């Protein structure tokens, strides 16, 4: 049976896989494949962010009363990643390998640091503090 940490961490790995595959396609100059993989990555990441921002974070904030703590930091980092994705979309559309890969390195570092905070702190805290974590996880899964 899934827990919040196991389900959300699996989503991180899924996003990582399509992100890395996009980088390989761009490196190889396979722009058609890169565009397809990038669309998969960005769609999956959008869903993941929505699950957190619309369901998981509000449930955590309601259960703990902490609205300016870790969830606020995570939302700010989501915005940083969204801005990088906009810039990467532009570089992908003009097939600028150097700029795209430079931005992708920045995004990868940001995602790794962000995911580590969620996986090691926020998700376990959420699982521990929600009065009905299984119900929240069911809501998260329904928001695909």
mmCIF file of N, CA and C in Angstrom:
data_model
loop_
_atom_site.group_PDB
_atom_site.id
_atom_site.type_symbol
_atom_site.label_atom_id
_atom_site.label_comp_id
_atom_site.label_asym_id
_atom_site.label_seq_id
_atom_site.Cartn_x
_atom_site.Cartn_y
_atom_site.Cartn_z
ATOM 1 N N UNK A 1 0.840 -1.181 0.000
ATOM 2 C CA UNK A 1 0.000 0.000 0.000
ATOM 3 C C UNK A 1 0.889 1.250 0.000
ATOM 4 N N UNK A 2 0.519 2.203 -0.841
ATOM 5 C CA UNK A 2 1.268 3.455 -0.921
ATOM 6 C C UNK A 2 1.119 4.287 0.342
ATOM 7 N N UNK A 3 2.153 5.049 0.618
ATOM 8 C CA UNK A 3 2.084 6.118 1.616
ATOM 9 C C UNK A 3 2.335 7.411 0.857
ATOM 10 N N UNK A 4 2.116 8.533 1.503
ATOM 11 C CA UNK A 4 2.394 9.819 0.845
ATOM 12 C C UNK A 4 3.858 9.879 0.414
ATOM 13 N N UNK A 5 4.822 9.552 1.299
ATOM 14 C CA UNK A 5 6.224 9.604 0.845
ATOM 15 C C UNK A 5 6.519 8.669 -0.326
ATOM 16 N N UNK A 6 6.021 7.450 -0.291
ATOM 17 C CA UNK A 6 6.355 6.509 -1.369
ATOM 18 C C UNK A 6 5.722 6.935 -2.697
ATOM 19 N N UNK A 7 4.470 7.375 -2.661
ATOM 20 C CA UNK A 7 3.791 7.774 -3.905
ATOM 21 C C UNK A 7 4.425 9.025 -4.499
ATOM 22 N N UNK A 8 4.645 10.035 -3.678
ATOM 23 C CA UNK A 8 5.184 11.289 -4.197
ATOM 24 C C UNK A 8 6.639 11.133 -4.656
ATOM 25 N N UNK A 9 7.407 10.318 -3.947
ATOM 26 C CA UNK A 9 8.789 10.060 -4.357
ATOM 27 C C UNK A 9 8.826 9.319 -5.691
ATOM 28 N N UNK A 10 7.925 8.384 -5.893
ATOM 29 C CA UNK A 10 7.855 7.677 -7.185
ATOM 30 C C UNK A 10 7.553 8.664 -8.316
ATOM 31 N N UNK A 11 6.716 9.658 -8.040
ATOM 32 C CA UNK A 11 6.449 10.685 -9.057
ATOM 33 C C UNK A 11 7.717 11.478 -9.373
ATOM 34 N N UNK A 12 8.499 11.792 -8.360
ATOM 35 C CA UNK A 12 9.774 12.491 -8.609
ATOM 36 C C UNK A 12 10.647 11.672 -9.552
ATOM 37 N N UNK A 13 10.768 10.382 -9.306
ATOM 38 C CA UNK A 13 11.629 9.527 -10.138
ATOM 39 C C UNK A 13 11.099 9.469 -11.569
ATOM 40 N N UNK A 14 9.784 9.394 -11.712
ATOM 41 C CA UNK A 14 9.183 9.368 -13.049
ATOM 42 C C UNK A 14 9.521 10.657 -13.806
ATOM 43 N N UNK A 15 9.382 11.798 -13.145
ATOM 44 C CA UNK A 15 9.724 13.080 -13.772
ATOM 45 C C UNK A 15 11.218 13.131 -14.094
ATOM 46 N N UNK A 16 12.057 12.644 -13.194
ATOM 47 C CA UNK A 16 13.504 12.633 -13.438
ATOM 48 C C UNK A 16 13.823 11.852 -14.714
ATOM 49 N N UNK A 17 13.152 10.715 -14.897
ATOM 50 C CA UNK A 17 13.433 9.870 -16.063
ATOM 51 C C UNK A 17 13.144 10.600 -17.374
ATOM 52 N N UNK A 18 11.990 11.257 -17.465
ATOM 53 C CA UNK A 18 11.656 11.954 -18.724
ATOM 54 C C UNK A 18 12.524 13.209 -18.891
ATOM 55 N N UNK A 19 12.918 13.826 -17.789
ATOM 56 C CA UNK A 19 13.812 14.985 -17.870
ATOM 57 C C UNK A 19 15.174 14.572 -18.429
ATOM 58 N N UNK A 20 15.733 13.507 -17.892
ATOM 59 C CA UNK A 20 17.045 13.019 -18.351
ATOM 60 C C UNK A 20 16.965 12.557 -19.808
ATOM 61 N N UNK A 21 15.888 11.897 -20.160
ATOM 62 C CA UNK A 21 15.723 11.448 -21.551
ATOM 63 C C UNK A 21 15.652 12.646 -22.493
ATOM 64 N N UNK A 22 15.025 13.727 -22.049
ATOM 65 C CA UNK A 22 14.970 14.948 -22.865
ATOM 66 C C UNK A 22 16.371 15.504 -23.060
ATOM 67 N N UNK A 23 17.150 15.555 -21.990
ATOM 68 C CA UNK A 23 18.522 16.052 -22.110
ATOM 69 C C UNK A 23 19.328 15.224 -23.118
ATOM 70 N N UNK A 24 19.182 13.914 -23.071
ATOM 71 C CA UNK A 24 19.908 13.053 -24.020
ATOM 72 C C UNK A 24 19.469 13.347 -25.452
ATOM 73 N N UNK A 25 18.168 13.513 -25.660
ATOM 74 C CA UNK A 25 17.658 13.787 -27.008
ATOM 75 C C UNK A 25 18.182 15.124 -27.516
ATOM 76 N N UNK A 26 18.206 16.131 -26.660
ATOM 77 C CA UNK A 26 18.744 17.437 -27.057
ATOM 78 C C UNK A 26 20.234 17.310 -27.360
ATOM 79 N N UNK A 27 20.958 16.619 -26.510
ATOM 80 C CA UNK A 27 22.402 16.430 -26.734
ATOM 81 C C UNK A 27 22.678 15.763 -28.075
ATOM 82 N N UNK A 28 21.798 14.832 -28.448
ATOM 83 C CA UNK A 28 21.965 14.110 -29.713
ATOM 84 C C UNK A 28 21.427 14.901 -30.902
ATOM 85 N N UNK A 29 20.786 16.033 -30.626
ATOM 86 C CA UNK A 29 20.210 16.832 -31.707
ATOM 87 C C UNK A 29 18.927 16.253 -32.266
ATOM 88 N N UNK A 30 18.299 15.365 -31.513
ATOM 89 C CA UNK A 30 17.030 14.774 -31.937
ATOM 90 C C UNK A 30 15.899 15.642 -31.391
ATOM 91 N N UNK A 31 15.605 16.703 -32.084
ATOM 92 C CA UNK A 31 14.657 17.714 -31.591
ATOM 93 C C UNK A 31 13.228 17.204 -31.545
ATOM 94 N N UNK A 32 12.862 16.346 -32.474
ATOM 95 C CA UNK A 32 11.505 15.798 -32.467
ATOM 96 C C UNK A 32 11.272 14.971 -31.200
ATOM 97 N N UNK A 33 12.220 14.079 -30.904
ATOM 98 C CA UNK A 33 12.107 13.261 -29.696
ATOM 99 C C UNK A 33 12.182 14.140 -28.448
ATOM 100 N N UNK A 34 13.068 15.122 -28.476
ATOM 101 C CA UNK A 34 13.216 16.014 -27.320
ATOM 102 C C UNK A 34 11.899 16.744 -27.028
ATOM 103 N N UNK A 35 11.240 17.219 -28.063
ATOM 104 C CA UNK A 35 9.960 17.913 -27.862
ATOM 105 C C UNK A 35 8.910 16.998 -27.251
ATOM 106 N N UNK A 36 8.843 15.748 -27.734
ATOM 107 C CA UNK A 36 7.868 14.793 -27.178
ATOM 108 C C UNK A 36 8.168 14.503 -25.704
ATOM 109 N N UNK A 37 9.424 14.243 -25.406
ATOM 110 C CA UNK A 37 9.808 13.929 -24.021
ATOM 111 C C UNK A 37 9.615 15.126 -23.101
ATOM 112 N N UNK A 38 9.906 16.313 -23.619
ATOM 113 C CA UNK A 38 9.744 17.536 -22.836
ATOM 114 C C UNK A 38 8.275 17.762 -22.499
ATOM 115 N N UNK A 39 7.396 17.477 -23.464
ATOM 116 C CA UNK A 39 5.950 17.629 -23.212
ATOM 117 C C UNK A 39 5.501 16.667 -22.115
ATOM 118 N N UNK A 40 6.025 15.445 -22.132
ATOM 119 C CA UNK A 40 5.694 14.461 -21.087
ATOM 120 C C UNK A 40 6.192 14.960 -19.729
ATOM 121 N N UNK A 41 7.441 15.409 -19.693
ATOM 122 C CA UNK A 41 8.017 15.899 -18.433
ATOM 123 C C UNK A 41 7.220 17.068 -17.874
ATOM 124 N N UNK A 42 6.960 18.062 -18.703
ATOM 125 C CA UNK A 42 6.279 19.261 -18.191
ATOM 126 C C UNK A 42 4.838 18.956 -17.777
ATOM 127 N N UNK A 43 4.172 18.064 -18.506
ATOM 128 C CA UNK A 43 2.795 17.695 -18.119
ATOM 129 C C UNK A 43 2.802 16.960 -16.780
ATOM 130 N N UNK A 44 3.722 16.025 -16.619
ATOM 131 C CA UNK A 44 3.807 15.278 -15.353
ATOM 132 C C UNK A 44 4.183 16.195 -14.190
ATOM 133 N N UNK A 45 5.096 17.115 -14.445
ATOM 134 C CA UNK A 45 5.507 18.048 -13.385
ATOM 135 C C UNK A 45 4.353 18.982 -13.000
ATOM 136 N N UNK A 46 3.600 19.445 -13.990
ATOM 137 C CA UNK A 46 2.429 20.294 -13.705
ATOM 138 C C UNK A 46 1.429 19.557 -12.811
ATOM 139 N N UNK A 47 1.181 18.302 -13.129
ATOM 140 C CA UNK A 47 0.244 17.507 -12.321
ATOM 141 C C UNK A 47 0.787 17.350 -10.895
ATOM 142 N N UNK A 48 2.063 17.033 -10.793
ATOM 143 C CA UNK A 48 2.680 16.848 -9.468
ATOM 144 C C UNK A 48 2.584 18.132 -8.636
ATOM 145 N N UNK A 49 2.919 19.258 -9.243
ATOM 146 C CA UNK A 49 2.825 20.537 -8.519
ATOM 147 C C UNK A 49 1.378 20.813 -8.101
ATOM 148 N N UNK A 50 0.436 20.547 -8.986
ATOM 149 C CA UNK A 50 -0.984 20.785 -8.667
ATOM 150 C C UNK A 50 -1.431 19.898 -7.512
ATOM 151 N N UNK A 51 -0.997 18.638 -7.519
ATOM 152 C CA UNK A 51 -1.357 17.739 -6.418
ATOM 153 C C UNK A 51 -0.837 18.287 -5.091
ATOM 154 N N UNK A 52 0.371 18.798 -5.113
ATOM 155 C CA UNK A 52 0.938 19.338 -3.880
ATOM 156 C C UNK A 52 0.256 20.645 -3.476
ATOM 157 N N UNK A 53 0.142 21.565 -4.419
ATOM 158 C CA UNK A 53 -0.347 22.906 -4.090
ATOM 159 C C UNK A 53 -1.851 22.942 -3.808
ATOM 160 N N UNK A 54 -2.601 22.047 -4.419
ATOM 161 C CA UNK A 54 -4.061 22.091 -4.253
ATOM 162 C C UNK A 54 -4.568 21.123 -3.190
ATOM 163 N N UNK A 55 -3.801 20.061 -2.900
ATOM 164 C CA UNK A 55 -4.315 19.036 -1.978
ATOM 165 C C UNK A 55 -3.359 18.818 -0.792
ATOM 166 N N UNK A 56 -2.140 18.407 -1.088
ATOM 167 C CA UNK A 56 -1.227 17.991 -0.022
ATOM 168 C C UNK A 56 -0.803 19.134 0.902
ATOM 169 N N UNK A 57 -0.351 20.248 0.321
ATOM 170 C CA UNK A 57 0.117 21.362 1.154
ATOM 171 C C UNK A 57 -1.026 21.957 1.987
ATOM 172 N N UNK A 58 -2.204 22.220 1.390
ATOM 173 C CA UNK A 58 -3.297 22.747 2.228
ATOM 174 C C UNK A 58 -3.692 21.792 3.360
ATOM 175 N N UNK A 59 -3.676 20.484 3.092
ATOM 176 C CA UNK A 59 -4.021 19.517 4.147
ATOM 177 C C UNK A 59 -2.988 19.575 5.278
ATOM 178 N N UNK A 60 -1.707 19.683 4.900
ATOM 179 C CA UNK A 60 -0.642 19.784 5.909
ATOM 180 C C UNK A 60 -0.787 21.070 6.714
ATOM 181 N N UNK A 61 -1.039 22.164 6.014
ATOM 182 C CA UNK A 61 -1.175 23.461 6.687
ATOM 183 C C UNK A 61 -2.368 23.449 7.641
ATOM 184 N N UNK A 62 -3.459 22.840 7.222
ATOM 185 C CA UNK A 62 -4.638 22.779 8.089
ATOM 186 C C UNK A 62 -4.365 21.916 9.322
ATOM 187 N N UNK A 63 -3.656 20.809 9.123
ATOM 188 C CA UNK A 63 -3.392 19.891 10.236
ATOM 189 C C UNK A 63 -2.385 20.469 11.232
ATOM 190 N N UNK A 64 -1.419 21.236 10.750
ATOM 191 C CA UNK A 64 -0.350 21.717 11.629
ATOM 192 C C UNK A 64 -0.481 23.190 12.014
ATOM 193 N N UNK A 65 -1.235 23.951 11.228
ATOM 194 C CA UNK A 65 -1.329 25.388 11.462
ATOM 195 C C UNK A 65 -0.133 26.148 10.906
ATOM 196 N N UNK A 66 0.802 25.446 10.265
ATOM 197 C CA UNK A 66 1.997 26.090 9.694
ATOM 198 C C UNK A 66 1.722 26.481 8.240
ATOM 199 N N UNK A 67 1.481 27.766 8.023
ATOM 200 C CA UNK A 67 1.228 28.221 6.652
ATOM 201 C C UNK A 67 2.418 28.958 6.061
ATOM 202 N N UNK A 68 3.359 29.364 6.883
ATOM 203 C CA UNK A 68 4.517 30.118 6.383
ATOM 204 C C UNK A 68 5.807 29.304 6.517
ATOM 205 N N UNK A 69 5.690 28.003 6.690
ATOM 206 C CA UNK A 69 6.853 27.158 6.887
ATOM 207 C C UNK A 69 7.296 26.469 5.611
ATOM 208 N N UNK A 70 7.491 25.163 5.700
ATOM 209 C CA UNK A 70 8.065 24.424 4.564
ATOM 210 C C UNK A 70 7.203 24.469 3.302
ATOM 211 N N UNK A 71 5.892 24.501 3.439
ATOM 212 C CA UNK A 71 5.050 24.528 2.231
ATOM 213 C C UNK A 71 5.219 25.845 1.473
ATOM 214 N N UNK A 72 5.425 26.926 2.195
ATOM 215 C CA UNK A 72 5.651 28.221 1.543
ATOM 216 C C UNK A 72 6.964 28.195 0.755
ATOM 217 N N UNK A 73 7.991 27.593 1.338
ATOM 218 C CA UNK A 73 9.288 27.461 0.653
ATOM 219 C C UNK A 73 9.132 26.601 -0.599
ATOM 220 N N UNK A 74 8.378 25.519 -0.484
ATOM 221 C CA UNK A 74 8.188 24.625 -1.637
ATOM 222 C C UNK A 74 7.436 25.340 -2.756
ATOM 223 N N UNK A 75 6.425 26.122 -2.402
ATOM 224 C CA UNK A 75 5.687 26.878 -3.434
ATOM 225 C C UNK A 75 6.616 27.865 -4.151
ATOM 226 N N UNK A 76 7.479 28.544 -3.399
ATOM 227 C CA UNK A 76 8.414 29.501 -4.008
ATOM 228 C C UNK A 76 9.371 28.776 -4.958
ATOM 229 N N UNK A 77 9.827 27.599 -4.563
ATOM 230 C CA UNK A 77 10.714 26.830 -5.442
ATOM 231 C C UNK A 77 9.977 26.336 -6.681
ATOM 232 N N UNK A 78 8.702 25.990 -6.528
ATOM 233 C CA UNK A 78 7.908 25.617 -7.711
ATOM 234 C C UNK A 78 7.892 26.766 -8.713
ATOM 235 N N UNK A 79 7.741 27.980 -8.225
ATOM 236 C CA UNK A 79 7.715 29.146 -9.129
ATOM 237 C C UNK A 79 9.056 29.329 -9.824
ATOM 238 N N UNK A 80 10.156 29.110 -9.098
ATOM 239 C CA UNK A 80 11.481 29.195 -9.731
ATOM 240 C C UNK A 80 11.607 28.164 -10.847
ATOM 241 N N UNK A 81 11.133 26.963 -10.601
ATOM 242 C CA UNK A 81 11.210 25.904 -11.617
ATOM 243 C C UNK A 81 10.318 26.233 -12.808
ATOM 244 N N UNK A 82 9.144 26.773 -12.539
ATOM 245 C CA UNK A 82 8.246 27.148 -13.648
ATOM 246 C C UNK A 82 8.901 28.196 -14.547
ATOM 247 N N UNK A 83 9.599 29.161 -13.936
ATOM 248 C CA UNK A 83 10.266 30.193 -14.737
ATOM 249 C C UNK A 83 11.376 29.579 -15.589
ATOM 250 N N UNK A 84 12.139 28.681 -15.029
ATOM 251 C CA UNK A 84 13.175 27.997 -15.816
ATOM 252 C C UNK A 84 12.564 27.209 -16.963
ATOM 253 N N UNK A 85 11.429 26.579 -16.717
ATOM 254 C CA UNK A 85 10.764 25.799 -17.771
ATOM 255 C C UNK A 85 10.310 26.712 -18.906
ATOM 256 N N UNK A 86 9.824 27.891 -18.580
ATOM 257 C CA UNK A 86 9.444 28.854 -19.629
ATOM 258 C C UNK A 86 10.666 29.191 -20.489
ATOM 259 N N UNK A 87 11.783 29.450 -19.837
ATOM 260 C CA UNK A 87 13.010 29.772 -20.574
ATOM 261 C C UNK A 87 13.481 28.577 -21.406
ATOM 262 N N UNK A 88 13.343 27.381 -20.853
ATOM 263 C CA UNK A 88 13.759 26.185 -21.591
ATOM 264 C C UNK A 88 12.830 25.925 -22.774
ATOM 265 N N UNK A 89 11.539 26.211 -22.620
ATOM 266 C CA UNK A 89 10.599 26.093 -23.748
ATOM 267 C C UNK A 89 11.062 26.961 -24.911
ATOM 268 N N UNK A 90 11.493 28.179 -24.592
ATOM 269 C CA UNK A 90 11.953 29.099 -25.632
ATOM 270 C C UNK A 90 13.185 28.548 -26.337
ATOM 271 N N UNK A 91 14.125 28.013 -25.583
ATOM 272 C CA UNK A 91 15.352 27.482 -26.186
ATOM 273 C C UNK A 91 15.082 26.208 -26.981
ATOM 274 N N UNK A 92 14.138 25.415 -26.518
ATOM 275 C CA UNK A 92 13.771 24.201 -27.255
ATOM 276 C C UNK A 92 13.109 24.567 -28.580
ATOM 277 N N UNK A 93 12.275 25.596 -28.557
ATOM 278 C CA UNK A 93 11.557 25.979 -29.783
ATOM 279 C C UNK A 93 12.499 26.512 -30.868
ATOM 280 N N UNK A 94 13.633 27.067 -30.478
ATOM 281 C CA UNK A 94 14.596 27.557 -31.473
ATOM 282 C C UNK A 94 15.790 26.600 -31.625
ATOM 283 N N UNK A 95 15.673 25.436 -30.995
ATOM 284 C CA UNK A 95 16.684 24.375 -31.084
ATOM 285 C C UNK A 95 18.082 24.882 -30.700
ATOM 286 N N UNK A 96 18.142 25.599 -29.595
ATOM 287 C CA UNK A 96 19.416 26.111 -29.080
ATOM 288 C C UNK A 96 19.941 25.142 -28.013
ATOM 289 N N UNK A 97 20.757 24.224 -28.459
ATOM 290 C CA UNK A 97 21.263 23.150 -27.592
ATOM 291 C C UNK A 97 22.049 23.709 -26.400
ATOM 292 N N UNK A 98 22.948 24.640 -26.650
ATOM 293 C CA UNK A 98 23.810 25.155 -25.586
ATOM 294 C C UNK A 98 22.996 25.821 -24.476
ATOM 295 N N UNK A 99 22.083 26.696 -24.877
ATOM 296 C CA UNK A 99 21.271 27.393 -23.871
ATOM 297 C C UNK A 99 20.333 26.434 -23.147
ATOM 298 N N UNK A 100 19.719 25.514 -23.912
ATOM 299 C CA UNK A 100 18.800 24.558 -23.283
ATOM 300 C C UNK A 100 19.532 23.720 -22.240
ATOM 301 N N UNK A 101 20.693 23.185 -22.610
ATOM 302 C CA UNK A 101 21.421 22.322 -21.677
ATOM 303 C C UNK A 101 21.971 23.100 -20.485
ATOM 304 N N UNK A 102 22.323 24.359 -20.697
ATOM 305 C CA UNK A 102 22.755 25.190 -19.573
ATOM 306 C C UNK A 102 21.624 25.406 -18.574
ATOM 307 N N UNK A 103 20.456 25.707 -19.096
ATOM 308 C CA UNK A 103 19.293 25.885 -18.224
ATOM 309 C C UNK A 103 18.879 24.560 -17.579
ATOM 310 N N UNK A 104 19.021 23.475 -18.319
ATOM 311 C CA UNK A 104 18.618 22.173 -17.761
ATOM 312 C C UNK A 104 19.515 21.783 -16.589
ATOM 313 N N UNK A 105 20.787 22.166 -16.643
ATOM 314 C CA UNK A 105 21.675 21.888 -15.513
ATOM 315 C C UNK A 105 21.203 22.644 -14.276
ATOM 316 N N UNK A 106 20.810 23.893 -14.465
ATOM 317 C CA UNK A 106 20.292 24.689 -13.346
ATOM 318 C C UNK A 106 19.014 24.080 -12.790
ATOM 319 N N UNK A 107 18.108 23.688 -13.694
ATOM 320 C CA UNK A 107 16.844 23.093 -13.248
ATOM 321 C C UNK A 107 17.096 21.769 -12.537
ATOM 322 N N UNK A 108 18.014 20.967 -13.044
ATOM 323 C CA UNK A 108 18.295 19.671 -12.407
ATOM 324 C C UNK A 108 18.791 19.867 -10.978
ATOM 325 N N UNK A 109 19.686 20.811 -10.775
ATOM 326 C CA UNK A 109 20.200 21.077 -9.421
ATOM 327 C C UNK A 109 19.068 21.550 -8.513
ATOM 328 N N UNK A 110 18.253 22.459 -9.008
ATOM 329 C CA UNK A 110 17.127 22.964 -8.229
ATOM 330 C C UNK A 110 16.153 21.835 -7.888
ATOM 331 N N UNK A 111 15.846 20.995 -8.877
ATOM 332 C CA UNK A 111 14.913 19.887 -8.628
ATOM 333 C C UNK A 111 15.483 18.906 -7.619
ATOM 334 N N UNK A 112 16.774 18.584 -7.726
ATOM 335 C CA UNK A 112 17.377 17.630 -6.787
ATOM 336 C C UNK A 112 17.322 18.146 -5.357
ATOM 337 N N UNK A 113 17.658 19.416 -5.167
ATOM 338 C CA UNK A 113 17.620 19.995 -3.826
ATOM 339 C C UNK A 113 16.182 20.052 -3.297
ATOM 340 N N UNK A 114 15.268 20.458 -4.171
ATOM 341 C CA UNK A 114 13.853 20.557 -3.805
ATOM 342 C C UNK A 114 13.297 19.174 -3.438
ATOM 343 N N UNK A 115 13.544 18.201 -4.302
ATOM 344 C CA UNK A 115 13.018 16.856 -4.063
ATOM 345 C C UNK A 115 13.569 16.259 -2.779
ATOM 346 N N UNK A 116 14.841 16.521 -2.494
ATOM 347 C CA UNK A 116 15.449 15.992 -1.270
ATOM 348 C C UNK A 116 14.735 16.553 -0.035
ATOM 349 N N UNK A 117 14.425 17.849 -0.057
ATOM 350 C CA UNK A 117 13.725 18.459 1.081
ATOM 351 C C UNK A 117 12.347 17.832 1.252
ATOM 352 N N UNK A 118 11.647 17.642 0.134
ATOM 353 C CA UNK A 118 10.310 17.053 0.230
ATOM 354 C C UNK A 118 10.382 15.608 0.707
ATOM 355 N N UNK A 119 11.292 14.838 0.125
ATOM 356 C CA UNK A 119 11.351 13.409 0.424
ATOM 357 C C UNK A 119 11.863 13.130 1.838
ATOM 358 N N UNK A 120 12.794 13.943 2.308
ATOM 359 C CA UNK A 120 13.380 13.672 3.619
ATOM 360 C C UNK A 120 12.679 14.380 4.768
ATOM 361 N N UNK A 121 11.948 15.461 4.448
ATOM 362 C CA UNK A 121 11.302 16.210 5.524
ATOM 363 C C UNK A 121 9.791 16.353 5.352
ATOM 364 N N UNK A 122 9.377 17.001 4.277
ATOM 365 C CA UNK A 122 7.966 17.378 4.164
ATOM 366 C C UNK A 122 7.035 16.177 4.020
ATOM 367 N N UNK A 123 7.356 15.250 3.133
ATOM 368 C CA UNK A 123 6.446 14.106 2.952
ATOM 369 C C UNK A 123 6.328 13.273 4.231
ATOM 370 N N UNK A 124 7.439 12.946 4.914
ATOM 371 C CA UNK A 124 7.285 12.207 6.178
ATOM 372 C C UNK A 124 6.503 13.000 7.238
ATOM 373 N N UNK A 125 6.722 14.333 7.279
ATOM 374 C CA UNK A 125 5.963 15.155 8.227
ATOM 375 C C UNK A 125 4.481 15.127 7.881
ATOM 376 N N UNK A 126 4.183 15.184 6.607
ATOM 377 C CA UNK A 126 2.787 15.152 6.170
ATOM 378 C C UNK A 126 2.148 13.819 6.548
ATOM 379 N N UNK A 127 2.849 12.735 6.272
ATOM 380 C CA UNK A 127 2.311 11.411 6.608
ATOM 381 C C UNK A 127 2.057 11.311 8.115
ATOM 382 N N UNK A 128 2.952 11.877 8.912
ATOM 383 C CA UNK A 128 2.849 11.762 10.364
ATOM 384 C C UNK A 128 1.779 12.664 10.969
ATOM 385 N N UNK A 129 1.550 13.836 10.366
ATOM 386 C CA UNK A 129 0.670 14.823 11.001
ATOM 387 C C UNK A 129 -0.758 14.865 10.472
ATOM 388 N N UNK A 130 -1.000 14.309 9.300
ATOM 389 C CA UNK A 130 -2.374 14.344 8.792
ATOM 390 C C UNK A 130 -3.227 13.346 9.562
ATOM 391 N N UNK A 131 -4.397 13.775 10.025
ATOM 392 C CA UNK A 131 -5.248 12.847 10.771
ATOM 393 C C UNK A 131 -5.727 11.678 9.909
ATOM 394 N N UNK A 132 -5.899 11.899 8.600
ATOM 395 C CA UNK A 132 -6.286 10.809 7.710
ATOM 396 C C UNK A 132 -5.426 10.876 6.451
ATOM 397 N N UNK A 133 -4.191 10.452 6.574
ATOM 398 C CA UNK A 133 -3.236 10.525 5.458
ATOM 399 C C UNK A 133 -3.694 9.691 4.274
ATOM 400 N N UNK A 134 -4.329 8.549 4.555
ATOM 401 C CA UNK A 134 -4.783 7.696 3.447
ATOM 402 C C UNK A 134 -5.837 8.400 2.600
ATOM 403 N N UNK A 135 -6.736 9.143 3.236
ATOM 404 C CA UNK A 135 -7.771 9.866 2.487
ATOM 405 C C UNK A 135 -7.131 10.972 1.631
ATOM 406 N N UNK A 136 -6.158 11.678 2.183
ATOM 407 C CA UNK A 136 -5.468 12.736 1.426
ATOM 408 C C UNK A 136 -4.737 12.119 0.239
ATOM 409 N N UNK A 137 -4.091 10.984 0.457
ATOM 410 C CA UNK A 137 -3.395 10.317 -0.650
ATOM 411 C C UNK A 137 -4.390 9.888 -1.729
ATOM 412 N N UNK A 138 -5.548 9.428 -1.338
ATOM 413 C CA UNK A 138 -6.578 9.069 -2.319
ATOM 414 C C UNK A 138 -6.974 10.292 -3.139
ATOM 415 N N UNK A 139 -7.109 11.440 -2.488
ATOM 416 C CA UNK A 139 -7.432 12.675 -3.203
ATOM 417 C C UNK A 139 -6.297 13.067 -4.158
ATOM 418 N N UNK A 140 -5.064 12.920 -3.697
ATOM 419 C CA UNK A 140 -3.906 13.230 -4.548
ATOM 420 C C UNK A 140 -3.927 12.336 -5.792
ATOM 421 N N UNK A 141 -4.145 11.043 -5.588
ATOM 422 C CA UNK A 141 -4.157 10.101 -6.719
ATOM 423 C C UNK A 141 -5.297 10.395 -7.688
ATOM 424 N N UNK A 142 -6.396 10.880 -7.184
ATOM 425 C CA UNK A 142 -7.548 11.191 -8.052
ATOM 426 C C UNK A 142 -7.305 12.437 -8.888
ATOM 427 N N UNK A 143 -6.334 13.228 -8.502
ATOM 428 C CA UNK A 143 -6.040 14.482 -9.205
ATOM 429 C C UNK A 143 -4.929 14.256 -10.232
ATOM 430 N N UNK A 144 -5.127 13.306 -11.101
ATOM 431 C CA UNK A 144 -4.122 13.024 -12.140
ATOM 432 C C UNK A 144 -4.544 13.609 -13.462
#
